[in-house]
XYZ file of C-alpha atoms in Angstrom:
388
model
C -21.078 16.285 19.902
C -19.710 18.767 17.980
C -16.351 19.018 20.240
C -16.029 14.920 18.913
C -16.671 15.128 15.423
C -13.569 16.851 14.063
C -11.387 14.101 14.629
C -13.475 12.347 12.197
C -13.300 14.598 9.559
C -9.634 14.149 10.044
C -9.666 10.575 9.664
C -11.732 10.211 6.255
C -9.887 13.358 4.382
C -5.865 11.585 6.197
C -6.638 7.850 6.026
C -8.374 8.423 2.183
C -4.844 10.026 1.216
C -2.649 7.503 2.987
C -4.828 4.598 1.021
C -4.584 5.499 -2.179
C -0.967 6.027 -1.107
C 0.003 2.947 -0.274
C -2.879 1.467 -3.320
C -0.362 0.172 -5.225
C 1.508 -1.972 -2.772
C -1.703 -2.946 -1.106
C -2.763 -4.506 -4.578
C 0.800 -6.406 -5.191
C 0.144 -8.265 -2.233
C -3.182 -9.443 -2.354
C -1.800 -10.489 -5.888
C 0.739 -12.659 -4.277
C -0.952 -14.035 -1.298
C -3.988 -15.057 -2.937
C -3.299 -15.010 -6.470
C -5.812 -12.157 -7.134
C -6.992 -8.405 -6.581
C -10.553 -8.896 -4.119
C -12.158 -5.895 -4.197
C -14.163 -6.159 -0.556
C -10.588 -6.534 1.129
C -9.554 -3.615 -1.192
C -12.458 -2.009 0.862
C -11.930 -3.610 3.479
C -8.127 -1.516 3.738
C -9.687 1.623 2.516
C -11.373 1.686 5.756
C -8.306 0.592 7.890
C -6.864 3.384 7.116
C -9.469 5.711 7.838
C -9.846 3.913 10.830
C -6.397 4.274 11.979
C -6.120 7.888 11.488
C -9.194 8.643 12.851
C -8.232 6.163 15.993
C -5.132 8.885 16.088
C -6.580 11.633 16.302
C -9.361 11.106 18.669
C -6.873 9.583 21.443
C -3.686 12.048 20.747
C -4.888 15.202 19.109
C -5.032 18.063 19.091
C -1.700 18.403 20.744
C -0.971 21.060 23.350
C 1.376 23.750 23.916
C 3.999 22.044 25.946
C 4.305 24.724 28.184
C 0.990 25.271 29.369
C 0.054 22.002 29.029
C 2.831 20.912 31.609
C 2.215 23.601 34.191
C -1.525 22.595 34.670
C -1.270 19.149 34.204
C -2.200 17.027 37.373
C -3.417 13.305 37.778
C -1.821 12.048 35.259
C -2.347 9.005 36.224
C -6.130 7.309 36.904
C -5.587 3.420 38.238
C -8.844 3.160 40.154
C -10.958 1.263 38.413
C -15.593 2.178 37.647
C -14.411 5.825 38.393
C -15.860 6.917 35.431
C -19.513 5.050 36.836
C -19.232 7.298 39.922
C -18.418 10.107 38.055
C -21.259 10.221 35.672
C -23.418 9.838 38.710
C -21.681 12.619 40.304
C -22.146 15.155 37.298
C -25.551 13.571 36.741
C -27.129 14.108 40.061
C -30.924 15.885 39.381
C -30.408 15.527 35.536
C -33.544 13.630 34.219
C -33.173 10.535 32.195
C -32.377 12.245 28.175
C -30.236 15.002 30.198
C -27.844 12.164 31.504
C -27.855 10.153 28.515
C -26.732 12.991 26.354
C -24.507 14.483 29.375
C -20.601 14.947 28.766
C -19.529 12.444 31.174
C -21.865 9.442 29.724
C -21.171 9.746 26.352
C -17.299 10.037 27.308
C -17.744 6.385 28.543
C -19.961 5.564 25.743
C -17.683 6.714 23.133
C -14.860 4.998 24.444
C -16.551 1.712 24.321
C -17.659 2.862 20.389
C -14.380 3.944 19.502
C -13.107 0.517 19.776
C -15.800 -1.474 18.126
C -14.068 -0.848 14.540
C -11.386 -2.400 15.707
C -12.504 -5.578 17.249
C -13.959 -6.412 14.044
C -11.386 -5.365 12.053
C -9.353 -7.399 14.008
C -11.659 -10.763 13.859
C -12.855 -10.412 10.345
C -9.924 -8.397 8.576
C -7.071 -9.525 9.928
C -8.570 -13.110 10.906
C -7.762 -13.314 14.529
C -9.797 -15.490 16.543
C -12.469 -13.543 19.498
C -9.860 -14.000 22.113
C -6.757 -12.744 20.027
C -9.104 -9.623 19.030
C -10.096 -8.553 22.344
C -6.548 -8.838 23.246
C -4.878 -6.801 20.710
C -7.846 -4.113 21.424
C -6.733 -4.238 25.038
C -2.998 -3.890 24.129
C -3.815 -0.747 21.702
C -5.811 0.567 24.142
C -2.596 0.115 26.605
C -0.152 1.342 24.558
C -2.751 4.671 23.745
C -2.589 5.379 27.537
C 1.077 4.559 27.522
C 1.806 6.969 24.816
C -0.432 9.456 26.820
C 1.075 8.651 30.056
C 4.929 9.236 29.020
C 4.278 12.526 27.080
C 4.240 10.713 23.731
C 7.362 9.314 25.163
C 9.172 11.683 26.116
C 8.183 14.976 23.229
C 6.007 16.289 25.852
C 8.425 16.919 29.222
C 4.950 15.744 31.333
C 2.626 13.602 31.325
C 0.049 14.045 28.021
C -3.258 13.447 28.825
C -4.792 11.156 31.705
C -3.604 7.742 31.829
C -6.787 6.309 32.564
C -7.612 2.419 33.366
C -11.192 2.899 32.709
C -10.482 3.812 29.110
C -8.645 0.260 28.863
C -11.694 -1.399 30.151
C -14.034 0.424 28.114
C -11.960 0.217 25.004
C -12.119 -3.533 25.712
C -15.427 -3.639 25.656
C -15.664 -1.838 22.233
C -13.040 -4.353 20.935
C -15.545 -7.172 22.669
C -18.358 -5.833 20.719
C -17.106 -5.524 17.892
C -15.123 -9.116 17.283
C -18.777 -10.823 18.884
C -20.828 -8.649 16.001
C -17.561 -9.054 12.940
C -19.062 -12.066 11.308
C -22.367 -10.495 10.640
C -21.229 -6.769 10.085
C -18.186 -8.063 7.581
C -19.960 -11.075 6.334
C -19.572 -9.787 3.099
C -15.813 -9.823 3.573
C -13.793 -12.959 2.407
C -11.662 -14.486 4.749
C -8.064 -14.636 3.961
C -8.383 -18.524 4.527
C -10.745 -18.912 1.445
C -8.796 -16.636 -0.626
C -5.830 -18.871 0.328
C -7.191 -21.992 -0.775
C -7.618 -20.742 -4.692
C -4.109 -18.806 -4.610
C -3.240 -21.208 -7.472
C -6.075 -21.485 -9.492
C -5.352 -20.035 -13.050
C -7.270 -17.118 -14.094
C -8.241 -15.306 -16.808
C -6.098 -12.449 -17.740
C -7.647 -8.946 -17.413
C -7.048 -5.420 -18.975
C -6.216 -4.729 -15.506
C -3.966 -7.087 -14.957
C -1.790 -6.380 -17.776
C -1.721 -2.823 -17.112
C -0.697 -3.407 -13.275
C 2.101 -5.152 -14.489
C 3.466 -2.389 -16.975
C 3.360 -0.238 -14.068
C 4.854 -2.840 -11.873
C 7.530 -2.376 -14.265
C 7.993 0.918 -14.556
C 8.538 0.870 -10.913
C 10.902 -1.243 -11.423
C 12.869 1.030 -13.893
C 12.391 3.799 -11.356
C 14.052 1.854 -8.336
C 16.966 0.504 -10.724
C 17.682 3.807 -11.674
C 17.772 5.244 -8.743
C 19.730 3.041 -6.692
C 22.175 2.845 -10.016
C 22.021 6.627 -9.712
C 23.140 6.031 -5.935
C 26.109 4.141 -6.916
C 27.456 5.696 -9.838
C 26.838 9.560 -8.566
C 27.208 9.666 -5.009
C 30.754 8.491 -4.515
C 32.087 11.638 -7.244
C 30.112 13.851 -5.165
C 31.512 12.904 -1.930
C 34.604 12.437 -3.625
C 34.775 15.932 -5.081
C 32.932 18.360 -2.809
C 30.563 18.853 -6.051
C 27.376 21.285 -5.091
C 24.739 22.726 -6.943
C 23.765 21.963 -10.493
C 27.610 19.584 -10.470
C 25.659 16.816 -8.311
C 23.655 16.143 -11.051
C 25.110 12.887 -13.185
C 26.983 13.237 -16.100
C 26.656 11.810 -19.599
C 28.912 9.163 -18.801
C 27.233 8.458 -15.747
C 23.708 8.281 -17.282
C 24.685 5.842 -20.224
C 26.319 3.941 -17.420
C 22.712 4.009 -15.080
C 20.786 3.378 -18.009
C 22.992 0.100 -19.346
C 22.930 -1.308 -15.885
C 18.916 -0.820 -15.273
C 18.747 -2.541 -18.717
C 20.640 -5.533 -18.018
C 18.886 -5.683 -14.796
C 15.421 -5.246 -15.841
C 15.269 -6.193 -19.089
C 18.294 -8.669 -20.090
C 17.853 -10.506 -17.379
C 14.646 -11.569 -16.622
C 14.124 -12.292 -20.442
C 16.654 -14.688 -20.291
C 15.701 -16.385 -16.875
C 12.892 -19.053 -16.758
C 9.576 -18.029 -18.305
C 11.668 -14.847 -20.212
C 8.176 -13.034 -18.614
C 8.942 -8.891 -17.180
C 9.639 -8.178 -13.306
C 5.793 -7.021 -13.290
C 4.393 -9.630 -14.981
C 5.847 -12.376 -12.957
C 4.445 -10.311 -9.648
C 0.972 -10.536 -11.757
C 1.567 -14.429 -12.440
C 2.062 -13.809 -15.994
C 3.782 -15.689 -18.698
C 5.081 -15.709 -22.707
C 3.753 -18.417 -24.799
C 6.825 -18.823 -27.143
C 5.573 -20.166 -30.341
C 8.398 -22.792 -30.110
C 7.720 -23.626 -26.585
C 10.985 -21.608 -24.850
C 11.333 -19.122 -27.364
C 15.090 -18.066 -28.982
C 17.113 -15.828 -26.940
C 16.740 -13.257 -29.798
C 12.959 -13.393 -29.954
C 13.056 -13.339 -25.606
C 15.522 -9.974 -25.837
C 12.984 -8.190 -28.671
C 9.911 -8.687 -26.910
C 11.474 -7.752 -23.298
C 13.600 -4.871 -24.615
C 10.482 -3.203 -27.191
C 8.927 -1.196 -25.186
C 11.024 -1.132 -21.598
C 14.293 0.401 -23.474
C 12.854 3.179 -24.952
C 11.594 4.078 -21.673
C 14.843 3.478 -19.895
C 16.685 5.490 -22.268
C 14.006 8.772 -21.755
C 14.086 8.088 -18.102
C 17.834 7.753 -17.639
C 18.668 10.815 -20.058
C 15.919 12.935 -17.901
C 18.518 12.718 -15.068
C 20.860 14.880 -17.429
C 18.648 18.058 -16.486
C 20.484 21.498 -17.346
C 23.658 19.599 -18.749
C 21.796 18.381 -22.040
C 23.021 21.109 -24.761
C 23.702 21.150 -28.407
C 23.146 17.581 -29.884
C 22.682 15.908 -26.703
C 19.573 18.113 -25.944
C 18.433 17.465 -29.546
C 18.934 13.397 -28.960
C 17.531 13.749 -25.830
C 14.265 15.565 -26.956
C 14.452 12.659 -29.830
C 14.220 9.993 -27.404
C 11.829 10.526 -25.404
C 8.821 11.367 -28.369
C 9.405 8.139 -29.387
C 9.442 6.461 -25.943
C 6.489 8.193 -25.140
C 4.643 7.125 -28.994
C 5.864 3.734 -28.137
C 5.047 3.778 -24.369
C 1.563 4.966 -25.749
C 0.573 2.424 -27.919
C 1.665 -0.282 -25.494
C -0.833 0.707 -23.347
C -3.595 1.245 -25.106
C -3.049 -1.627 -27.211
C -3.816 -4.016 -24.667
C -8.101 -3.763 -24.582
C -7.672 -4.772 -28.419
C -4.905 -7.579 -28.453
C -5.815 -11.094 -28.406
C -5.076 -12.152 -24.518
C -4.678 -8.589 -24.145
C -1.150 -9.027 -25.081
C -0.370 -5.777 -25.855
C 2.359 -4.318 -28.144
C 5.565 -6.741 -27.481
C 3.850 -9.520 -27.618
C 1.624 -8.718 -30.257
C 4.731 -7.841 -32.780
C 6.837 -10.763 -31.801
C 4.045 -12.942 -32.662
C 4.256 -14.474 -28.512
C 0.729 -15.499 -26.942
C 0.592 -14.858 -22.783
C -1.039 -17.185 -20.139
C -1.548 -17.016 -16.621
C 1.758 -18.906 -15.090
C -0.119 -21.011 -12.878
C -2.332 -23.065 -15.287
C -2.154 -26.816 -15.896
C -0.156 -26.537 -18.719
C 2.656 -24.505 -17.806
C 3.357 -26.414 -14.352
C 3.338 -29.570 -16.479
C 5.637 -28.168 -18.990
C 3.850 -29.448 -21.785
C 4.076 -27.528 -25.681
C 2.772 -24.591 -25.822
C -0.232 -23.726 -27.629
C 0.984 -20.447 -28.901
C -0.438 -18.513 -31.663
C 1.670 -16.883 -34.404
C -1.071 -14.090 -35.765
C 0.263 -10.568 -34.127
């Protein structure tokens, strides 16, 4: 067993890293598609992932010298199908009944039919497919393994892989089998997407969490704006001018410039538009309560611009890197303590605001609601509080 058990190793310590890599946008859209973070389907990908990885390395690692590999490969190709029944017996013969249960050549069989169990119920419970359409993708992953062995890992490896093997379809059909038939009991503690569906727009209350998602929502949002900004003001000069070295980095001019446009397109704008709520905290279904029901385009461009242009500045000024000297080194350095005392106390002012506001709302006297209740979709006053 021991020859079989790296492979999982691989797949907890690879698929735990690529989760909490791709957390963030696994949490944005169980926000959106059903109007709330579940924690079993949060679970529920953690072990996808793991899965996946795992499912990797037991059918294409480790991966072999090309040379050697190709000069004693042979049989690459295995179309007869119950060889693997006649082989066991063959490599079996004499053994008593423990010997050939824990032989090589059963548990090869056996562990292809396991391997695949995962992901029938993955399949019927996680991605709600019905029995039929589980069993079916197992047997078209199970396929397009053999496939992948087949061609070389189409084409990197000059011959064939591994063994192309039809009885590794059928048994990695049966796993798939298995496991969609056994999915509603195993992952019974799952919710199906269906009933998360149905309450998508069901107000809720609004969480510490939630509120701090949505700053970082936005702060992704700063990052992106700046960067593409960056993209558009910096790379045509350098392609332009042959600049190398520390001359590819932006210029003053060029900063103010990234900075002004990530403001007008993450701040300016979606104050002004609709609810006046933050690029985050719409994602987060999120919402000002103006005091006067819409709230004054000054009072919308304060709350929005408090916190977020502070940060934009320290962000956008970081991008100066060795040309900041003299007074612009000294404005610079400026900056970004206060962006960082005010980024601060945004944060952790949001456990102790009323509505866990947080700072802008709190000083502009604005109350926050969840976008989706009754109120808001009927457009009726506002119920806002003035206390900060």
């Amino acid at each position: 067993m021991s020859g079989w058990t790296w492979q999982a190793w691989i797949g907890l310590v690879g698929g735990t890293a690529i989760f909490f890599a791709v957390l963030g946008p696994i949490l944005l859209v169980q926000t959106r598609r059903y109007g709330q973070m579940s924690l079993p389907r949060v679970l529920g990908a953690a072990g996808v992932s793991i899965y996946a990885v795992a499912l990797v390395a037991y059918t294409l690692l480790p991966l072999p010298d090309e040379r050697a590999n190709c000069a004693t490969a042979h049989g690459a190709l295995e179309l007869v199908p119950g060889h693997s029944i006649a082989d066991v017996a063959r490599e079996t013969a004499g053994f008593s009944v423990l010997s050939t249960l824990t032989s090589h050549a059963f548990l090869q069989v056996v562990l292809n039919v396991v391997l695949f169990v995962p992901f029938g119920a993955i399949a019927r419970r996680y991605w709600s497919r019905g029995l039929g359409s589980s069993i079916l993708l197992g047997a078209l992953v199970s396929v397009l393994i053999e496939a992948t062995q087949y061609t070389g890992i189409w084409g990197l490896y000059e011959c064939a892989y591994r063994v192309a093997d039809v009885d590794d379809v059928i048994t990695n059909t049966l796993g798939a089998a298995v496991g969609a038939l056994i999915a509603p009991i195993v992952l019974g503690w799952m919710p199906s997407t269906r009933v998360l569906r149905a309450s998508r727009d069901r107000a809720r209350p609004i969480t510490v969490w939630r509120r701090w998602f949505a700053m970082v929502l936005d702060a992704v949002a700063v990052q992106v704006s700046i960067t593409v900004l960056s993209l558009v003001f910096v790379v045509p000069r350098v392609l332009l001018t042959g600049a190398t070295g520390p001359d590819n980095d932006p210029t003053l001019p060029e900063v103010l410039s990234i900075g002004a446009g990530t403001v007008i397109l993450v701040v300016v704008l979606p104050a002004l538009i609709g609810s006046g709520a933050s690029l985050g905290q719409r994602l987060v279904w999120l919402q000002p309560e103006w005091p006067d029901g819409r709230g004054s385009v000054a009072r919308r461009l304060y709350r929005a611009s408090l916190v977020a242009v502070p940060y934009i500045a320290t962000t956008s000024v970081g991008q100066l890197s060795g040309r900041a000297e003299g007074l612009t080194q000294t404005v610079s350095g400026a900056v970004a303590l206060l962006s960082l005392i005010i980024v601060t106390t945004a944060v952790v002012s949001v456990p102790f605001t009323r509505q866990h506001r947080g700072l802008s709302f709190a000083v502009t006297g604005t109350g926050l609601r969840d976008a989706r209740s009754a109120a808001v979709q009927a457009g009726s006053p506002s119920r806002a509080t003035h206390d900060a």
